[in-house]
GROMACS .gro file of C-alpha atoms in nm:
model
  365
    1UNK     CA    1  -2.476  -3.302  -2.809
    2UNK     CA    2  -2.122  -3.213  -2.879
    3UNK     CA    3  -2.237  -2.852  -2.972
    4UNK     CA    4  -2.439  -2.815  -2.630
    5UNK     CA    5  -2.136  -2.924  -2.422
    6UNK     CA    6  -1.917  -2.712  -2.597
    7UNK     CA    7  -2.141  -2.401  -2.531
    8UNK     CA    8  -2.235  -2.508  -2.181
    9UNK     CA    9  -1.838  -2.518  -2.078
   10UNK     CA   10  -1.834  -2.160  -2.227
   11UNK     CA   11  -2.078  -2.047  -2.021
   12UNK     CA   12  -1.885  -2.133  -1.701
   13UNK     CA   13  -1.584  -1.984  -1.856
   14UNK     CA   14  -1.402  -2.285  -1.982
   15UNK     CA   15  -1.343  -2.324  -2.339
   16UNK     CA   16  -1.303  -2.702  -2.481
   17UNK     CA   17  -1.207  -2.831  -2.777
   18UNK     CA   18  -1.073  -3.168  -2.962
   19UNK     CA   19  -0.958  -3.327  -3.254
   20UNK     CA   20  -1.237  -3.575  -3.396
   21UNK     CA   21  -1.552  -3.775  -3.240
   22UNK     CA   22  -1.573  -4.128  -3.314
   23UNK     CA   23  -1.859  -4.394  -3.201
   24UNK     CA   24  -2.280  -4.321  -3.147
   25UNK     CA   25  -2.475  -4.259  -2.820
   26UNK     CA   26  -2.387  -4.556  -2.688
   27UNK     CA   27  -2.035  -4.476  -2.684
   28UNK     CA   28  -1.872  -4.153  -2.786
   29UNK     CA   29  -1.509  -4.109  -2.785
   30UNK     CA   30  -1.368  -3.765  -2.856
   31UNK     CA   31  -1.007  -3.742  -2.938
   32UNK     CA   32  -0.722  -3.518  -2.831
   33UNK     CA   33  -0.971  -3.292  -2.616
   34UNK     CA   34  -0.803  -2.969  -2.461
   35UNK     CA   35  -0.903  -2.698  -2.199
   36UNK     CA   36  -0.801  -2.359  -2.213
   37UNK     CA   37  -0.974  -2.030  -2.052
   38UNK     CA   38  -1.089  -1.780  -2.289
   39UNK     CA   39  -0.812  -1.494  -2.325
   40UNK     CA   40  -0.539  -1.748  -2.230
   41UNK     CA   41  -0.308  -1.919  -2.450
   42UNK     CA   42  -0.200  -2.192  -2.245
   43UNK     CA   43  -0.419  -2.491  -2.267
   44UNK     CA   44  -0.428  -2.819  -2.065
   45UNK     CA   45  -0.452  -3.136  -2.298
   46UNK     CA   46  -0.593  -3.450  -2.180
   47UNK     CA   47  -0.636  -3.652  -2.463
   48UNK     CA   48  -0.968  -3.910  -2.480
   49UNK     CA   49  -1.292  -3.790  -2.324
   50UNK     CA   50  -1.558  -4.101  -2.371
   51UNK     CA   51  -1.927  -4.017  -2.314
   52UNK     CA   52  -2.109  -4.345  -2.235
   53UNK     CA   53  -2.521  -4.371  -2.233
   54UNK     CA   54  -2.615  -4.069  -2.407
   55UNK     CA   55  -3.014  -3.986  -2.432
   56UNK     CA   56  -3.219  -3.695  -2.528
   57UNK     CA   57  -3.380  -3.566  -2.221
   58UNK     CA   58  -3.668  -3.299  -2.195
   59UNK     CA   59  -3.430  -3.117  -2.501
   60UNK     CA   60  -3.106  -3.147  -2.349
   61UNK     CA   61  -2.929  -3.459  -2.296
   62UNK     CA   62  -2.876  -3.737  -1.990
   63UNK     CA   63  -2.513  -3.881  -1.984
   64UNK     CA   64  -2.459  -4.190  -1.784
   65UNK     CA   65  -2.077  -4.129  -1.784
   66UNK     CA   66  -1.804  -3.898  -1.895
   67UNK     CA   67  -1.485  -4.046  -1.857
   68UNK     CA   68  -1.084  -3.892  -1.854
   69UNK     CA   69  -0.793  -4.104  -1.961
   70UNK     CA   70  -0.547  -4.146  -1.699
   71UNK     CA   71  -0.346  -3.871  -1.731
   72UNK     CA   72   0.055  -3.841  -1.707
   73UNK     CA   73   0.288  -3.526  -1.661
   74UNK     CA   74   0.682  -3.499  -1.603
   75UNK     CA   75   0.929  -3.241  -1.605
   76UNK     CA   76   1.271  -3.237  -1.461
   77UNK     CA   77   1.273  -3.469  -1.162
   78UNK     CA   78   0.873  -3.429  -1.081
   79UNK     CA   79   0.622  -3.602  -1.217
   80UNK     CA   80   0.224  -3.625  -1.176
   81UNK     CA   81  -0.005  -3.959  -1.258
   82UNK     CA   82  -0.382  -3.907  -1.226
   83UNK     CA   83  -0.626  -4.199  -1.274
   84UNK     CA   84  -0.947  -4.165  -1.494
   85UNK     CA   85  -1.193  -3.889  -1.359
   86UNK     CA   86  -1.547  -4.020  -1.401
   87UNK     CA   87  -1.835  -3.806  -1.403
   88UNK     CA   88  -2.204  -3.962  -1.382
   89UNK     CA   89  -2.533  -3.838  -1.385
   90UNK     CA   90  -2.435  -3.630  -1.655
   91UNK     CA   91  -2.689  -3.394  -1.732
   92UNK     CA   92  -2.660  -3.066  -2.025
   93UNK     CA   93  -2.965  -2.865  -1.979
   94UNK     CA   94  -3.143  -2.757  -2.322
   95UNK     CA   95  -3.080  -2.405  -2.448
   96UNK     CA   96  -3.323  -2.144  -2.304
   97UNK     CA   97  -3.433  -2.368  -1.955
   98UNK     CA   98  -3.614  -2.233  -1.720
   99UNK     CA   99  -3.429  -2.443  -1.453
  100UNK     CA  100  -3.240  -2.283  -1.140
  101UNK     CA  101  -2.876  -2.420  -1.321
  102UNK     CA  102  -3.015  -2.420  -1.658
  103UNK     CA  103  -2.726  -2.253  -1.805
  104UNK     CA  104  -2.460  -2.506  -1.627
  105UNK     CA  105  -2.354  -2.841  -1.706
  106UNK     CA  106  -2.406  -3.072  -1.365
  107UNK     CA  107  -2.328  -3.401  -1.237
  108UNK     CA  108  -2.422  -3.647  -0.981
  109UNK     CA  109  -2.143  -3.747  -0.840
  110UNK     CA  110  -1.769  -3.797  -0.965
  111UNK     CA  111  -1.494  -4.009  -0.873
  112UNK     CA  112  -1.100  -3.999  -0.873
  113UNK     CA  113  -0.926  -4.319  -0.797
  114UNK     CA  114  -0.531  -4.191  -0.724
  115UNK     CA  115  -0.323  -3.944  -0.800
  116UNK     CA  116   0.009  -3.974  -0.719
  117UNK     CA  117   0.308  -3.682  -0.692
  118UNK     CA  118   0.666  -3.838  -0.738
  119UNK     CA  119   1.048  -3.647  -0.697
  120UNK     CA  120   1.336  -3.827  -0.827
  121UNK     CA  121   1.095  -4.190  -0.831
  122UNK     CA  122   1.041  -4.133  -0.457
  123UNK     CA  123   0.652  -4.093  -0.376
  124UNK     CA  124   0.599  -3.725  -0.187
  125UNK     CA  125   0.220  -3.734  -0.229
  126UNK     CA  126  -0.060  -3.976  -0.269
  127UNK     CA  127  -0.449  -3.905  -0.258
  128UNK     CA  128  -0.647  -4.249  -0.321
  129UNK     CA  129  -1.050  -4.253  -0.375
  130UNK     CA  130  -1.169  -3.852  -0.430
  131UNK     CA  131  -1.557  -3.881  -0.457
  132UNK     CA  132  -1.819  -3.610  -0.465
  133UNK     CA  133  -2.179  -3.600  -0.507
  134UNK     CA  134  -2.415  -3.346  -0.533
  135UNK     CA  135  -2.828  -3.354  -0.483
  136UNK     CA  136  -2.965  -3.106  -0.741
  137UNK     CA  137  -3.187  -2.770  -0.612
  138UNK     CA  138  -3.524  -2.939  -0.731
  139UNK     CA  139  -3.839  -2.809  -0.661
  140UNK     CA  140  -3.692  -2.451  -0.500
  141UNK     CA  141  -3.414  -2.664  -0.261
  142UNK     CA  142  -3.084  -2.577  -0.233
  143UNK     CA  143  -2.793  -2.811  -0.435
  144UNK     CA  144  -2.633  -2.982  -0.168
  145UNK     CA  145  -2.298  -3.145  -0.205
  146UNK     CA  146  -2.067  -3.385   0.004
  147UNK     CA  147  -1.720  -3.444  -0.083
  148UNK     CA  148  -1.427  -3.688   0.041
  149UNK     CA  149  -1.061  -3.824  -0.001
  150UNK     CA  150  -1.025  -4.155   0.184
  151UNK     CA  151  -0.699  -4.107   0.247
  152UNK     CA  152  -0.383  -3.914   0.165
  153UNK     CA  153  -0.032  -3.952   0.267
  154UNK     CA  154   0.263  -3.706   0.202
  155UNK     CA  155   0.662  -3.726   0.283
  156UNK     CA  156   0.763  -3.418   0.464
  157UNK     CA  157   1.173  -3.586   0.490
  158UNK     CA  158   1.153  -3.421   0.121
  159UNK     CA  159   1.193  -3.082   0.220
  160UNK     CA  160   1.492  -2.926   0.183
  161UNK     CA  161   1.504  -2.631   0.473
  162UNK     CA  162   1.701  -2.729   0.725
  163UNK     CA  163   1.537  -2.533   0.972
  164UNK     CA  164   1.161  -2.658   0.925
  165UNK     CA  165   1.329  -3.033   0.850
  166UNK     CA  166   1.448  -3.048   1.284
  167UNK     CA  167   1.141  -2.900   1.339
  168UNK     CA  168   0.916  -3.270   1.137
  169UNK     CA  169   1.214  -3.430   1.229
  170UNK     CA  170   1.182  -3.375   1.623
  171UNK     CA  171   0.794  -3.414   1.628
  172UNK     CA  172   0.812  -3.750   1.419
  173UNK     CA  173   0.589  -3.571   1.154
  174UNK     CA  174   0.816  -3.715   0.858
  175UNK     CA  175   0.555  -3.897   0.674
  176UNK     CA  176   0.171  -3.811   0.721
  177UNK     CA  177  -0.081  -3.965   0.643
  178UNK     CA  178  -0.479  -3.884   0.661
  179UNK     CA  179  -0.843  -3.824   0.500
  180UNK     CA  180  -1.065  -3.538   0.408
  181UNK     CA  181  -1.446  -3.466   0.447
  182UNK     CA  182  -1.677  -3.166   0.289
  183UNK     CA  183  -2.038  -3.081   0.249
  184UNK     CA  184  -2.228  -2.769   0.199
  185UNK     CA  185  -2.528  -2.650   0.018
  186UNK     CA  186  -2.609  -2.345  -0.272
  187UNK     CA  187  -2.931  -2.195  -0.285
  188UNK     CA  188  -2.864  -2.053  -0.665
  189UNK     CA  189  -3.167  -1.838  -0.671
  190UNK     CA  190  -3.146  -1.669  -0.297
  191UNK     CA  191  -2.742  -1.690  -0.321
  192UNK     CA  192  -2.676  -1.858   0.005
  193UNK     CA  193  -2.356  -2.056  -0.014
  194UNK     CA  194  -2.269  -2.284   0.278
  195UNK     CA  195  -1.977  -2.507   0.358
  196UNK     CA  196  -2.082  -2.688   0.684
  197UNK     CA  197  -1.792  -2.919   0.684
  198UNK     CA  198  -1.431  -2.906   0.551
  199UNK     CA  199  -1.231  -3.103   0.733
  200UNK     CA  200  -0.892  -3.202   0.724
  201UNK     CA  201  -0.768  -3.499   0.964
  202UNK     CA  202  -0.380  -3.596   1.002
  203UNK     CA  203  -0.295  -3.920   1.234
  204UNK     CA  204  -0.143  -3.852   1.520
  205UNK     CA  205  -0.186  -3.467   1.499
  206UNK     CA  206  -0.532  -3.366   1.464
  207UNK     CA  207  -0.835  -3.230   1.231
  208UNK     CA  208  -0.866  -2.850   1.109
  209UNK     CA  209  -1.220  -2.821   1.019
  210UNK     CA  210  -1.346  -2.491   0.835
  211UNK     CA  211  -1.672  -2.308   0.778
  212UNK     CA  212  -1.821  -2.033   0.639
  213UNK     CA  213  -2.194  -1.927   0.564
  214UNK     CA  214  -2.225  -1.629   0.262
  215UNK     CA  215  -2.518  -1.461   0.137
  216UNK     CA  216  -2.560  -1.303  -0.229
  217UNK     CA  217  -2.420  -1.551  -0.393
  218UNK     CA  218  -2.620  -1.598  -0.697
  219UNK     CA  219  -2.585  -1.725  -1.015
  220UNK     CA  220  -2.656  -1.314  -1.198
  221UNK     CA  221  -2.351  -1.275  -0.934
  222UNK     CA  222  -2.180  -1.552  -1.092
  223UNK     CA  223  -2.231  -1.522  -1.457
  224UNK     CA  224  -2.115  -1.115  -1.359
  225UNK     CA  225  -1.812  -1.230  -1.182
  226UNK     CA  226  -1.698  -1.441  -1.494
  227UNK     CA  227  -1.759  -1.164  -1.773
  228UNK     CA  228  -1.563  -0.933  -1.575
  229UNK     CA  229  -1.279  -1.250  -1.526
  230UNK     CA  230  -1.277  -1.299  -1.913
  231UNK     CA  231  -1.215  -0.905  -1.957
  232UNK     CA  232  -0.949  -0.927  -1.728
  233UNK     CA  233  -0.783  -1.226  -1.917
  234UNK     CA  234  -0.890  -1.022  -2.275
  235UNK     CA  235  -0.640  -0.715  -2.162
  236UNK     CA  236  -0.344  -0.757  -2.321
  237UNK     CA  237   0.003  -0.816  -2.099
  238UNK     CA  238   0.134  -0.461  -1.898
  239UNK     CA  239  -0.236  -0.294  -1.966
  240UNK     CA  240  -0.379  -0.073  -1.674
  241UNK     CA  241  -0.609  -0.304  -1.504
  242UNK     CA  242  -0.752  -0.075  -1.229
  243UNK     CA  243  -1.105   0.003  -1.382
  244UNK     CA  244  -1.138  -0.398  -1.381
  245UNK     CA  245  -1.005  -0.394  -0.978
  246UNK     CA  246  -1.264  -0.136  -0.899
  247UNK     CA  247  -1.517  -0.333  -1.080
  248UNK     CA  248  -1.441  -0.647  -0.918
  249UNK     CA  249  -1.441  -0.407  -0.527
  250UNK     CA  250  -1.781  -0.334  -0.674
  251UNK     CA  251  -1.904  -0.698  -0.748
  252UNK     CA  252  -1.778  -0.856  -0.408
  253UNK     CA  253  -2.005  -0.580  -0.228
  254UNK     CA  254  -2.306  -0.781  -0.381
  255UNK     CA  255  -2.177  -1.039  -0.100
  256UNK     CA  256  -2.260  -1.066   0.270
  257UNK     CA  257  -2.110  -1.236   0.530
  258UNK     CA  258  -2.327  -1.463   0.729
  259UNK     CA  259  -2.103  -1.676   0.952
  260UNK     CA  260  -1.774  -1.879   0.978
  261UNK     CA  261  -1.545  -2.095   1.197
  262UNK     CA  262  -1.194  -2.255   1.252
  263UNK     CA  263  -1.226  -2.533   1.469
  264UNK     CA  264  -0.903  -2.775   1.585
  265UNK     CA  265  -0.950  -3.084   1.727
  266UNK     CA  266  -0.633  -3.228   1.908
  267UNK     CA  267  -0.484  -3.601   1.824
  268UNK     CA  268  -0.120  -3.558   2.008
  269UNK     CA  269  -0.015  -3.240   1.797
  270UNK     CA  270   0.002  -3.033   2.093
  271UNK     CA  271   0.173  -3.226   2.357
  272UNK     CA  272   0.389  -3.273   2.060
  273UNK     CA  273   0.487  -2.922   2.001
  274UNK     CA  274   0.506  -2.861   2.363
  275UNK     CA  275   0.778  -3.155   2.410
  276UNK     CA  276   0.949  -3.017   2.091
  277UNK     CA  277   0.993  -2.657   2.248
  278UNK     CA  278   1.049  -2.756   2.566
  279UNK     CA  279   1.332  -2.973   2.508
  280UNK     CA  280   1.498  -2.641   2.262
  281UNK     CA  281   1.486  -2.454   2.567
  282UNK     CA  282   1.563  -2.711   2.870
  283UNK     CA  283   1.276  -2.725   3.015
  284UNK     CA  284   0.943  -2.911   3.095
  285UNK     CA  285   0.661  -2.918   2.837
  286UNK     CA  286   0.465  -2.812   3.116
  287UNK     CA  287   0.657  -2.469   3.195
  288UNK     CA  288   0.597  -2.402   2.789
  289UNK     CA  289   0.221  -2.443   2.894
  290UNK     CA  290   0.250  -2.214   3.168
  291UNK     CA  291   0.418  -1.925   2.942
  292UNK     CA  292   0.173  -1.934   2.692
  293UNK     CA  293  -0.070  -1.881   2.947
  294UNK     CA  294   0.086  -1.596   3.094
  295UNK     CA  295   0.127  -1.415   2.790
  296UNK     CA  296  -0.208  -1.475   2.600
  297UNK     CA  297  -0.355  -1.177   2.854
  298UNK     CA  298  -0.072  -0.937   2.759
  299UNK     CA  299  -0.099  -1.051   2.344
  300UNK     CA  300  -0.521  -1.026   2.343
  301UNK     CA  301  -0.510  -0.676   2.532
  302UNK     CA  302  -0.439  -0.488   2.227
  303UNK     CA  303  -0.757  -0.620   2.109
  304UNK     CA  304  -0.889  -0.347   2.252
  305UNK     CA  305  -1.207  -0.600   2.402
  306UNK     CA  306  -1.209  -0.729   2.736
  307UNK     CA  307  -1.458  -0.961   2.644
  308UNK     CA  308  -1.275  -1.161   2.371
  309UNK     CA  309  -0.949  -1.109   2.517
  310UNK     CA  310  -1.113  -1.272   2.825
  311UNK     CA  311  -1.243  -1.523   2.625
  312UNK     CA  312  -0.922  -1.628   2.449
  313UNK     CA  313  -0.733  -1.636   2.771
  314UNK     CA  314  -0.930  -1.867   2.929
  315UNK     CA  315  -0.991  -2.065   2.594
  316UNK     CA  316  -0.616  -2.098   2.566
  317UNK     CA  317  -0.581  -2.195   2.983
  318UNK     CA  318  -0.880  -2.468   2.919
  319UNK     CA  319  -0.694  -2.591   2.559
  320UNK     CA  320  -0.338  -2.628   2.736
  321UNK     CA  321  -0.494  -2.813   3.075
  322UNK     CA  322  -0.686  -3.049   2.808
  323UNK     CA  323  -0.587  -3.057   2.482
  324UNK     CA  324  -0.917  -3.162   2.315
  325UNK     CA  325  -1.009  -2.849   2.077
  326UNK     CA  326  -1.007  -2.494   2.019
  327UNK     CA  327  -1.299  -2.272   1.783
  328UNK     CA  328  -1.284  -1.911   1.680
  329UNK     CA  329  -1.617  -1.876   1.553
  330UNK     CA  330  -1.782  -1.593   1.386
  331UNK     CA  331  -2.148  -1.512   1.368
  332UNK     CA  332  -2.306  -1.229   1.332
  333UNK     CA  333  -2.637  -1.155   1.469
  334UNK     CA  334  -2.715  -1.020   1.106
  335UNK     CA  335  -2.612  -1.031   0.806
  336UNK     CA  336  -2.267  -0.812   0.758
  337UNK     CA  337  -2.216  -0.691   0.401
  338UNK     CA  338  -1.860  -0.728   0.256
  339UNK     CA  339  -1.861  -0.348   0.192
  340UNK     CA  340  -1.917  -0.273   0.587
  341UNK     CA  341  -1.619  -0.545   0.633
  342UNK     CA  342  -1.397  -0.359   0.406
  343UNK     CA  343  -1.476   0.010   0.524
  344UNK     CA  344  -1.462  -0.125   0.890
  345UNK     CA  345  -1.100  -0.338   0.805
  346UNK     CA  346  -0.979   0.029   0.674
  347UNK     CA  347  -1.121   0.249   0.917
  348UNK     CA  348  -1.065   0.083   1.245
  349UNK     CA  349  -1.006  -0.288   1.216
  350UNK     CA  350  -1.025  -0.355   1.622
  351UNK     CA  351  -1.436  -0.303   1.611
  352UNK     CA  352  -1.444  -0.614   1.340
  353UNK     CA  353  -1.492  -0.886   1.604
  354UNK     CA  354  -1.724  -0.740   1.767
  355UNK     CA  355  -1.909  -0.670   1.410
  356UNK     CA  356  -1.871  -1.041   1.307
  357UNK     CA  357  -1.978  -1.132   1.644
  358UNK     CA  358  -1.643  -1.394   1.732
  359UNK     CA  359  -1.560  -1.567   2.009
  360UNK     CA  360  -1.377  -1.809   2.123
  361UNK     CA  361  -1.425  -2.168   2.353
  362UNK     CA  362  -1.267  -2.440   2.384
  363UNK     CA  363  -1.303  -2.841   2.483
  364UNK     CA  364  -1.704  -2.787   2.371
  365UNK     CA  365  -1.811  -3.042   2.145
   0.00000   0.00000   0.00000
């Protein structure tokens, strides 16, 4: 088992190692376990690893759980804590599979209790309960995943610029607090790769949710992608590395662009930044409003698009009437391939929205 998770780790480009193993398949414990990528000399140490429940399984092996000791780091005035990781569900495919992820190590689901971010002993970040899991691609369905962070909190009074420090400090933004949610799905035999929620949702402000849709994502377009990585990392410091650039141009041409969107939904942020602007310049958070509506025209003309200049300005008239939320959505009405995105970015970057199809609404649910 110990030799299959060490080669299965390769594989994905991580390279693991440790001291000793001590215990049976009940309980495994190895001992002063590191992590380092191949060509790199730094690696990450984080002591016990304990493997809990392990079974032979069709040639491979069935963990119940892997498990990380809670892990420690300090230096100067910082300093990091991070509770146990556990992994379960463990499964390590047997050598030569046939399966769609047969050369990856994979996972039901995996939890993180707290990590915590300190300066000087004062708390600047907390994340409490991280929790993923993930539905393999059986019988030709995609792997579909769902991710989430109950809650986070962060103290913005810690930062030192003075300028951005009036700016928190006058819209009462000098602690925040609030949660994260993500799911998606990977087809790894047709490539599609789709995150259909990543939100982000701060109290009193709002959520930023983001999506994207990508075809060509495959796992002969992974495995490709992290040979030409470890070649990069193999070159040694100050060698020419533009034959591995060009390579890499070549590789993300494999790629095409399907769809994506940045969505903002409104929880006081806005009237917020209106007040705070207003009362810099002496006036009502209402005349703000009013300017930004005036201008958007005159800003979204050198779009060279009446259509999606139209489209913003009224967007931005409905958002600043209503503050409920604003999209910029892209979607294509075929697929775009990341080598038309690039020649069209060079060539004349003005015809991209039209060739990723965005727009723009807002207050639509």
């Amino acid at each position: 088992m110990t030799q299959r998770f060490k080669e299965l780790l390769a594989s994905q480009n991580m390279d693991v190692d440790w001291k000793e193993v001590n215990g049976d398949s009940s309980k495994m414990v190895f001992e002063g376990v590191t992590f380092g990528t191949p060509g790199e000399k730094e690696r990450l140490s984080i002591g016990k690893l304990t493997f809990e429940g392990v079974s032979e399984e069709n040639g491979g092996y069935k963990i119940d759980t892997v498990t990380t000791e809670p892990y420690h780091f300090a230096e100067d005035k910082a300093s990091v804590d991070i509770s146990s990781l556990v992994l379960s569900g463990v499964v390590l495919p047997a050598p030569g599979s046939t399966d769609a992820l047969g050369s990856m190590a994979m996972y039901d689901s995996a939890s993180l209790a707290s990590l915590d971010v300190k300066m000087a002993d004062k708390p600047v970040f907390t994340m409490s309960n991280l929790s993923v899991e993930m539905t393999p691609p059986a019988d030709g369905n995609a792997l579909e995943f769902t991710s989430s962070i109950e809650k986070f909190t962060a103290d913005l009074s810690a930062i030192d610029d003075a300028q951005t420090k009036a700016v928190i400090d006058g819209m009462g933004y000098q602690s925040i607090s609030g949660y994260v949610e993500s799911a998606g799905s990977w087809h790894p035999t047709t490539g599609r790769l789709t995150l259909s929620q990543n939100d982000i949702s701060i109290e009193n402000a709002g959520t930023i949710g983001v999506t994207f849709d990508l075809g060509g994502y495959t796992l002969a377009f992974l495995k490709s992608l992290q040979d030409l990585q470890k070649k990069m990392a193999d070159q040694p410091e100050g060698a020419d590395k533009s034959a591995q650039g060009l390579a890499m141009l070549g590789l993300m041409q494999q790629l095409t662009f399907e769809g994506a969107s940045v969505r903002f939904d409104d929880d006081s942020l806005t009237g917020k930044v209106l007040e705070y602007v207003a009362k810099q310049q002496g006036v009502q958070p209402t005349d703000i409003a009013n300017q930004a509506k005036a201008v958007a025209p005159f800003m979204t003309s050198q779009l060279n698009n009446p259509d999606l200049s139209g489209q913003i300005s009224a967007a931005v008239n409905k958002f600043l009437e209503e503050p409920k939320s604003i999209e910029v959505k892209a979607a294509p009405s075929a697929s775009v391939p990341f080598a038309l995105i690039a020649a069209g970015a060079m060539a004349n970057p003005l015809d991209l929205p039209k060739t990723l199809g965005v727009t723009v609404q807002a207050n639509e649910e």
